[in-house]
mmCIF file with all atom_site columns, N, CA and C in Angstrom:
data_model
loop_
_atom_site.group_PDB
_atom_site.id
_atom_site.type_symbol
_atom_site.label_atom_id
_atom_site.label_alt_id
_atom_site.label_comp_id
_atom_site.label_asym_id
_atom_site.label_entity_id
_atom_site.label_seq_id
_atom_site.pdbx_PDB_ins_code
_atom_site.Cartn_x
_atom_site.Cartn_y
_atom_site.Cartn_z
_atom_site.occupancy
_atom_site.B_iso_or_equiv
_atom_site.pdbx_formal_charge
_atom_site.auth_seq_id
_atom_site.auth_comp_id
_atom_site.auth_asym_id
_atom_site.auth_atom_id
_atom_site.pdbx_PDB_model_num
ATOM 1   N N  . MET A 1 1  ? 0.808   -1.199 0.000   1.00 55.00 ? 153 MET A N  1
ATOM 2   C CA . MET A 1 1  ? 0.000   0.000  0.000   1.00 55.00 ? 153 MET A CA 1
ATOM 3   C C  . MET A 1 1  ? 0.853   1.266  0.000   1.00 55.00 ? 153 MET A C  1
ATOM 4   N N  . ASN A 1 2  ? 2.142   1.145  0.202   1.00 61.00 ? 154 ASN A N  1
ATOM 5   C CA . ASN A 1 2  ? 3.000   2.310  0.216   1.00 61.00 ? 154 ASN A CA 1
ATOM 6   C C  . ASN A 1 2  ? 3.642   2.514  -1.149  1.00 61.00 ? 154 ASN A C  1
ATOM 7   N N  . GLU A 1 3  ? 2.843   2.440  -2.182  1.00 63.00 ? 155 GLU A N  1
ATOM 8   C CA . GLU A 1 3  ? 3.365   2.631  -3.528  1.00 63.00 ? 155 GLU A CA 1
ATOM 9   C C  . GLU A 1 3  ? 3.514   4.124  -3.805  1.00 63.00 ? 155 GLU A C  1
ATOM 10  N N  . GLU A 1 4  ? 4.526   4.455  -4.573  1.00 62.00 ? 156 GLU A N  1
ATOM 11  C CA . GLU A 1 4  ? 4.712   5.848  -4.956  1.00 62.00 ? 156 GLU A CA 1
ATOM 12  C C  . GLU A 1 4  ? 3.699   6.208  -6.036  1.00 62.00 ? 156 GLU A C  1
ATOM 13  N N  . PRO A 1 5  ? 3.168   7.447  -5.990  1.00 59.00 ? 157 PRO A N  1
ATOM 14  C CA . PRO A 1 5  ? 2.222   7.844  -7.041  1.00 59.00 ? 157 PRO A CA 1
ATOM 15  C C  . PRO A 1 5  ? 2.929   7.898  -8.391  1.00 59.00 ? 157 PRO A C  1
ATOM 16  N N  . GLN A 1 6  ? 2.209   7.485  -9.401  1.00 57.00 ? 158 GLN A N  1
ATOM 17  C CA . GLN A 1 6  ? 2.783   7.498  -10.742 1.00 57.00 ? 158 GLN A CA 1
ATOM 18  C C  . GLN A 1 6  ? 2.759   8.909  -11.307 1.00 57.00 ? 158 GLN A C  1
ATOM 19  N N  . GLN A 1 7  ? 3.799   9.247  -12.034 1.00 61.00 ? 159 GLN A N  1
ATOM 20  C CA . GLN A 1 7  ? 3.873   10.534 -12.707 1.00 61.00 ? 159 GLN A CA 1
ATOM 21  C C  . GLN A 1 7  ? 2.963   10.510 -13.927 1.00 61.00 ? 159 GLN A C  1
ATOM 22  N N  . PHE A 1 8  ? 2.311   11.626 -14.189 1.00 53.00 ? 160 PHE A N  1
ATOM 23  C CA . PHE A 1 8  ? 1.469   11.717 -15.383 1.00 53.00 ? 160 PHE A CA 1
ATOM 24  C C  . PHE A 1 8  ? 2.362   11.718 -16.615 1.00 53.00 ? 160 PHE A C  1
ATOM 25  N N  . GLN A 1 9  ? 2.054   10.845 -17.544 1.00 54.00 ? 161 GLN A N  1
ATOM 26  C CA . GLN A 1 9  ? 2.777   10.772 -18.801 1.00 54.00 ? 161 GLN A CA 1
ATOM 27  C C  . GLN A 1 9  ? 1.822   11.158 -19.928 1.00 54.00 ? 161 GLN A C  1
ATOM 28  N N  . PRO A 1 10 ? 2.050   12.297 -20.584 1.00 53.00 ? 162 PRO A N  1
ATOM 29  C CA . PRO A 1 10 ? 1.162   12.660 -21.689 1.00 53.00 ? 162 PRO A CA 1
ATOM 30  C C  . PRO A 1 10 ? 1.289   11.652 -22.816 1.00 53.00 ? 162 PRO A C  1
ATOM 31  N N  . PRO A 1 11 ? 0.227   11.481 -23.577 1.00 51.00 ? 163 PRO A N  1
ATOM 32  C CA . PRO A 1 11 ? 0.308   10.538 -24.696 1.00 51.00 ? 163 PRO A CA 1
ATOM 33  C C  . PRO A 1 11 ? 1.370   10.994 -25.681 1.00 51.00 ? 163 PRO A C  1
ATOM 34  N N  . THR A 1 12 ? 2.095   10.038 -26.180 1.00 51.00 ? 164 THR A N  1
ATOM 35  C CA . THR A 1 12 ? 3.122   10.375 -27.154 1.00 51.00 ? 164 THR A CA 1
ATOM 36  C C  . THR A 1 12 ? 2.477   10.518 -28.519 1.00 51.00 ? 164 THR A C  1
ATOM 37  N N  . ALA A 1 13 ? 2.920   11.479 -29.240 1.00 47.00 ? 165 ALA A N  1
ATOM 38  C CA . ALA A 1 13 ? 2.399   11.727 -30.580 1.00 47.00 ? 165 ALA A CA 1
ATOM 39  C C  . ALA A 1 13 ? 3.574   12.027 -31.497 1.00 47.00 ? 165 ALA A C  1
ATOM 40  N N  . ASN A 1 14 ? 3.328   11.917 -32.765 1.00 44.00 ? 166 ASN A N  1
ATOM 41  C CA . ASN A 1 14 ? 4.349   12.248 -33.742 1.00 44.00 ? 166 ASN A CA 1
ATOM 42  C C  . ASN A 1 14 ? 4.469   13.767 -33.792 1.00 44.00 ? 166 ASN A C  1
ATOM 43  N N  . THR A 1 15 ? 5.493   14.296 -33.159 1.00 43.00 ? 167 THR A N  1
ATOM 44  C CA . THR A 1 15 ? 5.663   15.741 -33.107 1.00 43.00 ? 167 THR A CA 1
ATOM 45  C C  . THR A 1 15 ? 6.694   16.230 -34.117 1.00 43.00 ? 167 THR A C  1
ATOM 46  N N  . THR A 1 16 ? 7.112   15.373 -35.024 1.00 41.00 ? 168 THR A N  1
ATOM 47  C CA . THR A 1 16 ? 8.110   15.793 -36.000 1.00 41.00 ? 168 THR A CA 1
ATOM 48  C C  . THR A 1 16 ? 7.502   16.693 -37.067 1.00 41.00 ? 168 THR A C  1
ATOM 49  N N  . GLU A 1 17 ? 6.219   16.556 -37.325 1.00 49.00 ? 169 GLU A N  1
ATOM 50  C CA . GLU A 1 17 ? 5.564   17.389 -38.327 1.00 49.00 ? 169 GLU A CA 1
ATOM 51  C C  . GLU A 1 17 ? 4.532   18.283 -37.649 1.00 49.00 ? 169 GLU A C  1
ATOM 52  N N  . PRO A 1 18 ? 4.800   19.583 -37.575 1.00 52.00 ? 170 PRO A N  1
ATOM 53  C CA . PRO A 1 18 ? 3.818   20.463 -36.955 1.00 52.00 ? 170 PRO A CA 1
ATOM 54  C C  . PRO A 1 18 ? 2.602   20.622 -37.858 1.00 52.00 ? 170 PRO A C  1
ATOM 55  N N  . GLY A 1 19 ? 1.463   20.864 -37.250 1.00 63.00 ? 171 GLY A N  1
ATOM 56  C CA . GLY A 1 19 ? 0.241   21.093 -38.004 1.00 63.00 ? 171 GLY A CA 1
ATOM 57  C C  . GLY A 1 19 ? 0.273   22.475 -38.639 1.00 63.00 ? 171 GLY A C  1
ATOM 58  N N  . PRO A 1 20 ? -0.739  22.786 -39.409 1.00 76.00 ? 172 PRO A N  1
ATOM 59  C CA . PRO A 1 20 ? -0.770  24.108 -40.034 1.00 76.00 ? 172 PRO A CA 1
ATOM 60  C C  . PRO A 1 20 ? -0.915  25.194 -38.979 1.00 76.00 ? 172 PRO A C  1
ATOM 61  N N  . ARG A 1 21 ? -0.268  26.315 -39.219 1.00 91.00 ? 173 ARG A N  1
ATOM 62  C CA . ARG A 1 21 ? -0.385  27.433 -38.287 1.00 91.00 ? 173 ARG A CA 1
ATOM 63  C C  . ARG A 1 21 ? -1.752  28.046 -38.472 1.00 91.00 ? 173 ARG A C  1
ATOM 64  N N  . CYS A 1 22 ? -2.459  28.236 -37.368 1.00 95.00 ? 174 CYS A N  1
ATOM 65  C CA . CYS A 1 22 ? -3.813  28.770 -37.418 1.00 95.00 ? 174 CYS A CA 1
ATOM 66  C C  . CYS A 1 22 ? -3.901  30.065 -36.638 1.00 95.00 ? 174 CYS A C  1
ATOM 67  N N  . LEU A 1 23 ? -4.817  30.903 -37.068 1.00 95.00 ? 175 LEU A N  1
ATOM 68  C CA . LEU A 1 23 ? -5.052  32.191 -36.431 1.00 95.00 ? 175 LEU A CA 1
ATOM 69  C C  . LEU A 1 23 ? -6.493  32.258 -35.932 1.00 95.00 ? 175 LEU A C  1
ATOM 70  N N  . THR A 1 24 ? -6.719  33.068 -34.914 1.00 96.00 ? 176 THR A N  1
ATOM 71  C CA . THR A 1 24 ? -8.086  33.306 -34.465 1.00 96.00 ? 176 THR A CA 1
ATOM 72  C C  . THR A 1 24 ? -8.808  34.126 -35.526 1.00 96.00 ? 176 THR A C  1
ATOM 73  N N  . ILE A 1 25 ? -10.103 34.244 -35.390 1.00 96.00 ? 177 ILE A N  1
ATOM 74  C CA . ILE A 1 25 ? -10.883 35.052 -36.341 1.00 96.00 ? 177 ILE A CA 1
ATOM 75  C C  . ILE A 1 25 ? -10.331 36.480 -36.387 1.00 96.00 ? 177 ILE A C  1
ATOM 76  N N  . THR A 1 26 ? -10.082 37.065 -35.227 1.00 96.00 ? 178 THR A N  1
ATOM 77  C CA . THR A 1 26 ? -9.581  38.446 -35.160 1.00 96.00 ? 178 THR A CA 1
ATOM 78  C C  . THR A 1 26 ? -8.200  38.562 -35.787 1.00 96.00 ? 178 THR A C  1
ATOM 79  N N  . GLN A 1 27 ? -7.309  37.629 -35.480 1.00 96.00 ? 179 GLN A N  1
ATOM 80  C CA . GLN A 1 27 ? -5.966  37.665 -36.058 1.00 96.00 ? 179 GLN A CA 1
ATOM 81  C C  . GLN A 1 27 ? -6.008  37.504 -37.576 1.00 96.00 ? 179 GLN A C  1
ATOM 82  N N  . ALA A 1 28 ? -6.838  36.591 -38.046 1.00 96.00 ? 180 ALA A N  1
ATOM 83  C CA . ALA A 1 28 ? -6.956  36.368 -39.488 1.00 96.00 ? 180 ALA A CA 1
ATOM 84  C C  . ALA A 1 28 ? -7.510  37.609 -40.183 1.00 96.00 ? 180 ALA A C  1
ATOM 85  N N  . ALA A 1 29 ? -8.518  38.214 -39.579 1.00 96.00 ? 181 ALA A N  1
ATOM 86  C CA . ALA A 1 29 ? -9.106  39.423 -40.161 1.00 96.00 ? 181 ALA A CA 1
ATOM 87  C C  . ALA A 1 29 ? -8.074  40.544 -40.219 1.00 96.00 ? 181 ALA A C  1
ATOM 88  N N  . ASP A 1 30 ? -7.333  40.742 -39.138 1.00 96.00 ? 182 ASP A N  1
ATOM 89  C CA . ASP A 1 30 ? -6.300  41.783 -39.116 1.00 96.00 ? 182 ASP A CA 1
ATOM 90  C C  . ASP A 1 30 ? -5.216  41.514 -40.158 1.00 96.00 ? 182 ASP A C  1
ATOM 91  N N  . ALA A 1 31 ? -4.890  40.253 -40.352 1.00 94.00 ? 183 ALA A N  1
ATOM 92  C CA . ALA A 1 31 ? -3.828  39.890 -41.295 1.00 94.00 ? 183 ALA A CA 1
ATOM 93  C C  . ALA A 1 31 ? -4.160  40.283 -42.730 1.00 94.00 ? 183 ALA A C  1
ATOM 94  N N  . ILE A 1 32 ? -5.443  40.249 -43.083 1.00 94.00 ? 184 ILE A N  1
ATOM 95  C CA . ILE A 1 32 ? -5.802  40.594 -44.461 1.00 94.00 ? 184 ILE A CA 1
ATOM 96  C C  . ILE A 1 32 ? -6.524  41.937 -44.566 1.00 94.00 ? 184 ILE A C  1
ATOM 97  N N  . GLY A 1 33 ? -6.623  42.643 -43.440 1.00 94.00 ? 185 GLY A N  1
ATOM 98  C CA . GLY A 1 33 ? -7.159  43.996 -43.468 1.00 94.00 ? 185 GLY A CA 1
ATOM 99  C C  . GLY A 1 33 ? -8.672  44.111 -43.537 1.00 94.00 ? 185 GLY A C  1
ATOM 100 N N  . VAL A 1 34 ? -9.381  43.182 -42.916 1.00 95.00 ? 186 VAL A N  1
ATOM 101 C CA . VAL A 1 34 ? -10.837 43.261 -42.839 1.00 95.00 ? 186 VAL A CA 1
ATOM 102 C C  . VAL A 1 34 ? -11.240 43.164 -41.372 1.00 95.00 ? 186 VAL A C  1
ATOM 103 N N  . ASP A 1 35 ? -12.517 43.373 -41.080 1.00 96.00 ? 187 ASP A N  1
ATOM 104 C CA . ASP A 1 35 ? -12.941 43.216 -39.692 1.00 96.00 ? 187 ASP A CA 1
ATOM 105 C C  . ASP A 1 35 ? -13.404 41.787 -39.434 1.00 96.00 ? 187 ASP A C  1
ATOM 106 N N  . SER A 1 36 ? -13.632 41.482 -38.175 1.00 97.00 ? 188 SER A N  1
ATOM 107 C CA . SER A 1 36 ? -13.990 40.116 -37.768 1.00 97.00 ? 188 SER A CA 1
ATOM 108 C C  . SER A 1 36 ? -15.287 39.647 -38.404 1.00 97.00 ? 188 SER A C  1
ATOM 109 N N  . PHE A 1 37 ? -16.254 40.559 -38.554 1.00 97.00 ? 189 PHE A N  1
ATOM 110 C CA . PHE A 1 37 ? -17.535 40.182 -39.152 1.00 97.00 ? 189 PHE A CA 1
ATOM 111 C C  . PHE A 1 37 ? -17.373 39.795 -40.618 1.00 97.00 ? 189 PHE A C  1
ATOM 112 N N  . THR A 1 38 ? -16.475 40.458 -41.319 1.00 96.00 ? 190 THR A N  1
ATOM 113 C CA . THR A 1 38 ? -16.207 40.104 -42.705 1.00 96.00 ? 190 THR A CA 1
ATOM 114 C C  . THR A 1 38 ? -15.569 38.720 -42.780 1.00 96.00 ? 190 THR A C  1
ATOM 115 N N  . MET A 1 39 ? -14.642 38.434 -41.861 1.00 96.00 ? 191 MET A N  1
ATOM 116 C CA . MET A 1 39 ? -14.015 37.110 -41.842 1.00 96.00 ? 191 MET A CA 1
ATOM 117 C C  . MET A 1 39 ? -15.058 36.033 -41.571 1.00 96.00 ? 191 MET A C  1
ATOM 118 N N  . LEU A 1 40 ? -15.965 36.275 -40.639 1.00 96.00 ? 192 LEU A N  1
ATOM 119 C CA . LEU A 1 40 ? -17.042 35.316 -40.377 1.00 96.00 ? 192 LEU A CA 1
ATOM 120 C C  . LEU A 1 40 ? -17.933 35.152 -41.600 1.00 96.00 ? 192 LEU A C  1
ATOM 121 N N  . SER A 1 41 ? -18.155 36.226 -42.334 1.00 97.00 ? 193 SER A N  1
ATOM 122 C CA . SER A 1 41 ? -18.946 36.160 -43.559 1.00 97.00 ? 193 SER A CA 1
ATOM 123 C C  . SER A 1 41 ? -18.245 35.292 -44.607 1.00 97.00 ? 193 SER A C  1
ATOM 124 N N  . PHE A 1 42 ? -16.921 35.441 -44.724 1.00 96.00 ? 194 PHE A N  1
ATOM 125 C CA . PHE A 1 42 ? -16.159 34.599 -45.650 1.00 96.00 ? 194 PHE A CA 1
ATOM 126 C C  . PHE A 1 42 ? -16.329 33.124 -45.289 1.00 96.00 ? 194 PHE A C  1
ATOM 127 N N  . ILE A 1 43 ? -16.326 32.826 -44.004 1.00 96.00 ? 195 ILE A N  1
ATOM 128 C CA . ILE A 1 43 ? -16.485 31.448 -43.543 1.00 96.00 ? 195 ILE A CA 1
ATOM 129 C C  . ILE A 1 43 ? -17.887 30.949 -43.883 1.00 96.00 ? 195 ILE A C  1
ATOM 130 N N  . GLN A 1 44 ? -18.904 31.760 -43.595 1.00 97.00 ? 196 GLN A N  1
ATOM 131 C CA . GLN A 1 44 ? -20.285 31.348 -43.867 1.00 97.00 ? 196 GLN A CA 1
ATOM 132 C C  . GLN A 1 44 ? -20.540 31.131 -45.350 1.00 97.00 ? 196 GLN A C  1
ATOM 133 N N  . ARG A 1 45 ? -19.895 31.927 -46.207 1.00 96.00 ? 197 ARG A N  1
ATOM 134 C CA . ARG A 1 45 ? -20.091 31.797 -47.647 1.00 96.00 ? 197 ARG A CA 1
ATOM 135 C C  . ARG A 1 45 ? -19.194 30.736 -48.278 1.00 96.00 ? 197 ARG A C  1
ATOM 136 N N  . GLY A 1 46 ? -18.375 30.078 -47.465 1.00 94.00 ? 198 GLY A N  1
ATOM 137 C CA . GLY A 1 46 ? -17.530 29.005 -47.975 1.00 94.00 ? 198 GLY A CA 1
ATOM 138 C C  . GLY A 1 46 ? -16.245 29.461 -48.637 1.00 94.00 ? 198 GLY A C  1
ATOM 139 N N  . LYS A 1 47 ? -15.890 30.727 -48.476 1.00 94.00 ? 199 LYS A N  1
ATOM 140 C CA . LYS A 1 47 ? -14.644 31.216 -49.074 1.00 94.00 ? 199 LYS A CA 1
ATOM 141 C C  . LYS A 1 47 ? -13.433 30.828 -48.237 1.00 94.00 ? 199 LYS A C  1
ATOM 142 N N  . VAL A 1 48 ? -13.662 30.531 -46.952 1.00 95.00 ? 200 VAL A N  1
ATOM 143 C CA . VAL A 1 48 ? -12.601 30.120 -46.037 1.00 95.00 ? 200 VAL A CA 1
ATOM 144 C C  . VAL A 1 48 ? -13.073 28.871 -45.311 1.00 95.00 ? 200 VAL A C  1
ATOM 145 N N  . ASN A 1 49 ? -12.218 27.853 -45.248 1.00 95.00 ? 201 ASN A N  1
ATOM 146 C CA . ASN A 1 49 ? -12.532 26.618 -44.522 1.00 95.00 ? 201 ASN A CA 1
ATOM 147 C C  . ASN A 1 49 ? -11.830 26.657 -43.174 1.00 95.00 ? 201 ASN A C  1
ATOM 148 N N  . PRO A 1 50 ? -12.577 26.928 -42.105 1.00 95.00 ? 202 PRO A N  1
ATOM 149 C CA . PRO A 1 50 ? -11.947 27.029 -40.787 1.00 95.00 ? 202 PRO A CA 1
ATOM 150 C C  . PRO A 1 50 ? -11.726 25.663 -40.155 1.00 95.00 ? 202 PRO A C  1
ATOM 151 N N  . THR A 1 51 ? -11.074 25.679 -39.038 1.00 95.00 ? 203 THR A N  1
ATOM 152 C CA . THR A 1 51 ? -10.884 24.492 -38.212 1.00 95.00 ? 203 THR A CA 1
ATOM 153 C C  . THR A 1 51 ? -11.213 24.904 -36.790 1.00 95.00 ? 203 THR A C  1
ATOM 154 N N  . ARG A 1 52 ? -11.196 23.956 -35.879 1.00 94.00 ? 204 ARG A N  1
ATOM 155 C CA . ARG A 1 52 ? -11.453 24.271 -34.475 1.00 94.00 ? 204 ARG A CA 1
ATOM 156 C C  . ARG A 1 52 ? -10.250 23.866 -33.639 1.00 94.00 ? 204 ARG A C  1
ATOM 157 N N  . SER A 1 53 ? -9.961  24.690 -32.640 1.00 92.00 ? 205 SER A N  1
ATOM 158 C CA . SER A 1 53 ? -8.899  24.359 -31.699 1.00 92.00 ? 205 SER A CA 1
ATOM 159 C C  . SER A 1 53 ? -9.410  23.292 -30.747 1.00 92.00 ? 205 SER A C  1
ATOM 160 N N  . LEU A 1 54 ? -8.531  22.759 -29.935 1.00 91.00 ? 206 LEU A N  1
ATOM 161 C CA . LEU A 1 54 ? -8.939  21.753 -28.959 1.00 91.00 ? 206 LEU A CA 1
ATOM 162 C C  . LEU A 1 54 ? -9.953  22.319 -27.972 1.00 91.00 ? 206 LEU A C  1
ATOM 163 N N  . SER A 1 55 ? -9.914  23.637 -27.752 1.00 93.00 ? 207 SER A N  1
ATOM 164 C CA . SER A 1 55 ? -10.866 24.258 -26.832 1.00 93.00 ? 207 SER A CA 1
ATOM 165 C C  . SER A 1 55 ? -12.184 24.615 -27.521 1.00 93.00 ? 207 SER A C  1
ATOM 166 N N  . GLY A 1 56 ? -12.260 24.397 -28.838 1.00 92.00 ? 208 GLY A N  1
ATOM 167 C CA . GLY A 1 56 ? -13.493 24.648 -29.576 1.00 92.00 ? 208 GLY A CA 1
ATOM 168 C C  . GLY A 1 56 ? -13.545 25.984 -30.295 1.00 92.00 ? 208 GLY A C  1
ATOM 169 N N  . GLU A 1 57 ? -12.491 26.772 -30.186 1.00 94.00 ? 209 GLU A N  1
ATOM 170 C CA . GLU A 1 57 ? -12.463 28.084 -30.838 1.00 94.00 ? 209 GLU A CA 1
ATOM 171 C C  . GLU A 1 57 ? -12.291 27.920 -32.345 1.00 94.00 ? 209 GLU A C  1
ATOM 172 N N  . ILE A 1 58 ? -12.993 28.733 -33.116 1.00 95.00 ? 210 ILE A N  1
ATOM 173 C CA . ILE A 1 58 ? -12.858 28.705 -34.574 1.00 95.00 ? 210 ILE A CA 1
ATOM 174 C C  . ILE A 1 58 ? -11.509 29.313 -34.941 1.00 95.00 ? 210 ILE A C  1
ATOM 175 N N  . MET A 1 59 ? -10.753 28.580 -35.755 1.00 96.00 ? 211 MET A N  1
ATOM 176 C CA . MET A 1 59 ? -9.428  29.018 -36.168 1.00 96.00 ? 211 MET A CA 1
ATOM 177 C C  . MET A 1 59 ? -9.336  28.989 -37.688 1.00 96.00 ? 211 MET A C  1
ATOM 178 N N  . VAL A 1 60 ? -8.504  29.863 -38.234 1.00 96.00 ? 212 VAL A N  1
ATOM 179 C CA . VAL A 1 60 ? -8.327  29.944 -39.680 1.00 96.00 ? 212 VAL A CA 1
ATOM 180 C C  . VAL A 1 60 ? -6.874  29.587 -40.014 1.00 96.00 ? 212 VAL A C  1
ATOM 181 N N  . PRO A 1 61 ? -6.666  28.512 -40.771 1.00 95.00 ? 213 PRO A N  1
ATOM 182 C CA . PRO A 1 61 ? -5.295  28.168 -41.179 1.00 95.00 ? 213 PRO A CA 1
ATOM 183 C C  . PRO A 1 61 ? -4.709  29.255 -42.085 1.00 95.00 ? 213 PRO A C  1
ATOM 184 N N  . GLU A 1 62 ? -3.427  29.515 -41.925 1.00 94.00 ? 214 GLU A N  1
ATOM 185 C CA . GLU A 1 62 ? -2.772  30.525 -42.762 1.00 94.00 ? 214 GLU A CA 1
ATOM 186 C C  . GLU A 1 62 ? -2.885  30.186 -44.240 1.00 94.00 ? 214 GLU A C  1
ATOM 187 N N  . SER A 1 63 ? -2.906  28.895 -44.557 1.00 93.00 ? 215 SER A N  1
ATOM 188 C CA . SER A 1 63 ? -3.022  28.488 -45.963 1.00 93.00 ? 215 SER A CA 1
ATOM 189 C C  . SER A 1 63 ? -4.350  28.950 -46.553 1.00 93.00 ? 215 SER A C  1
ATOM 190 N N  . GLU A 1 64 ? -5.394  28.983 -45.737 1.00 93.00 ? 216 GLU A N  1
ATOM 191 C CA . GLU A 1 64 ? -6.696  29.471 -46.212 1.00 93.00 ? 216 GLU A CA 1
ATOM 192 C C  . GLU A 1 64 ? -6.639  30.959 -46.511 1.00 93.00 ? 216 GLU A C  1
ATOM 193 N N  . LEU A 1 65 ? -5.906  31.716 -45.708 1.00 92.00 ? 217 LEU A N  1
ATOM 194 C CA . LEU A 1 65 ? -5.763  33.152 -45.968 1.00 92.00 ? 217 LEU A CA 1
ATOM 195 C C  . LEU A 1 65 ? -5.008  33.387 -47.253 1.00 92.00 ? 217 LEU A C  1
ATOM 196 N N  . ALA A 1 66 ? -3.967  32.581 -47.489 1.00 90.00 ? 218 ALA A N  1
ATOM 197 C CA . ALA A 1 66 ? -3.202  32.722 -48.722 1.00 90.00 ? 218 ALA A CA 1
ATOM 198 C C  . ALA A 1 66 ? -4.092  32.439 -49.931 1.00 90.00 ? 218 ALA A C  1
ATOM 199 N N  . THR A 1 67 ? -4.905  31.405 -49.837 1.00 89.00 ? 219 THR A N  1
ATOM 200 C CA . THR A 1 67 ? -5.816  31.066 -50.935 1.00 89.00 ? 219 THR A CA 1
ATOM 201 C C  . THR A 1 67 ? -6.824  32.190 -51.150 1.00 89.00 ? 219 THR A C  1
ATOM 202 N N  . LEU A 1 68 ? -7.342  32.735 -50.076 1.00 89.00 ? 220 LEU A N  1
ATOM 203 C CA . LEU A 1 68 ? -8.305  33.829 -50.172 1.00 89.00 ? 220 LEU A CA 1
ATOM 204 C C  . LEU A 1 68 ? -7.685  35.049 -50.843 1.00 89.00 ? 220 LEU A C  1
ATOM 205 N N  . MET A 1 69 ? -6.470  35.370 -50.488 1.00 88.00 ? 221 MET A N  1
ATOM 206 C CA . MET A 1 69 ? -5.800  36.528 -51.060 1.00 88.00 ? 221 MET A CA 1
ATOM 207 C C  . MET A 1 69 ? -5.468  36.309 -52.544 1.00 88.00 ? 221 MET A C  1
ATOM 208 N N  . GLU A 1 70 ? -5.121  35.075 -52.911 1.00 88.00 ? 222 GLU A N  1
ATOM 209 C CA . GLU A 1 70 ? -4.828  34.773 -54.310 1.00 88.00 ? 222 GLU A CA 1
ATOM 210 C C  . GLU A 1 70 ? -6.060  34.952 -55.179 1.00 88.00 ? 222 GLU A C  1
ATOM 211 N N  . LYS A 1 71 ? -7.220  34.594 -54.632 1.00 82.00 ? 223 LYS A N  1
ATOM 212 C CA . LYS A 1 71 ? -8.463  34.717 -55.387 1.00 82.00 ? 223 LYS A CA 1
ATOM 213 C C  . LYS A 1 71 ? -8.999  36.138 -55.383 1.00 82.00 ? 223 LYS A C  1
ATOM 214 N N  . GLY A 1 72 ? -8.387  37.016 -54.613 1.00 75.00 ? 224 GLY A N  1
ATOM 215 C CA . GLY A 1 72 ? -8.822  38.403 -54.587 1.00 75.00 ? 224 GLY A CA 1
ATOM 216 C C  . GLY A 1 72 ? -10.057 38.615 -53.733 1.00 75.00 ? 224 GLY A C  1
ATOM 217 N N  . ARG A 1 73 ? -10.195 37.823 -52.688 1.00 63.00 ? 225 ARG A N  1
ATOM 218 C CA . ARG A 1 73 ? -11.317 37.893 -51.752 1.00 63.00 ? 225 ARG A CA 1
ATOM 219 C C  . ARG A 1 73 ? -12.568 37.662 -52.505 1.00 63.00 ? 225 ARG A C  1
#
């Protein structure tokens, strides 16, 4: 009964390849010079494909912003 408590070991994952860099709605909007409501409109109209963070926040991958800018919004 006098066992030492086990240390928490986080699950191991392949960390050699980072995921895409994502921005919040506000950061993404600022990056391309629009307001947050316009960025949300782009998402609703399908011009931007968002993702969600582990906490559930809507995030915009930088690659989506690049695609949006190439198409001229």
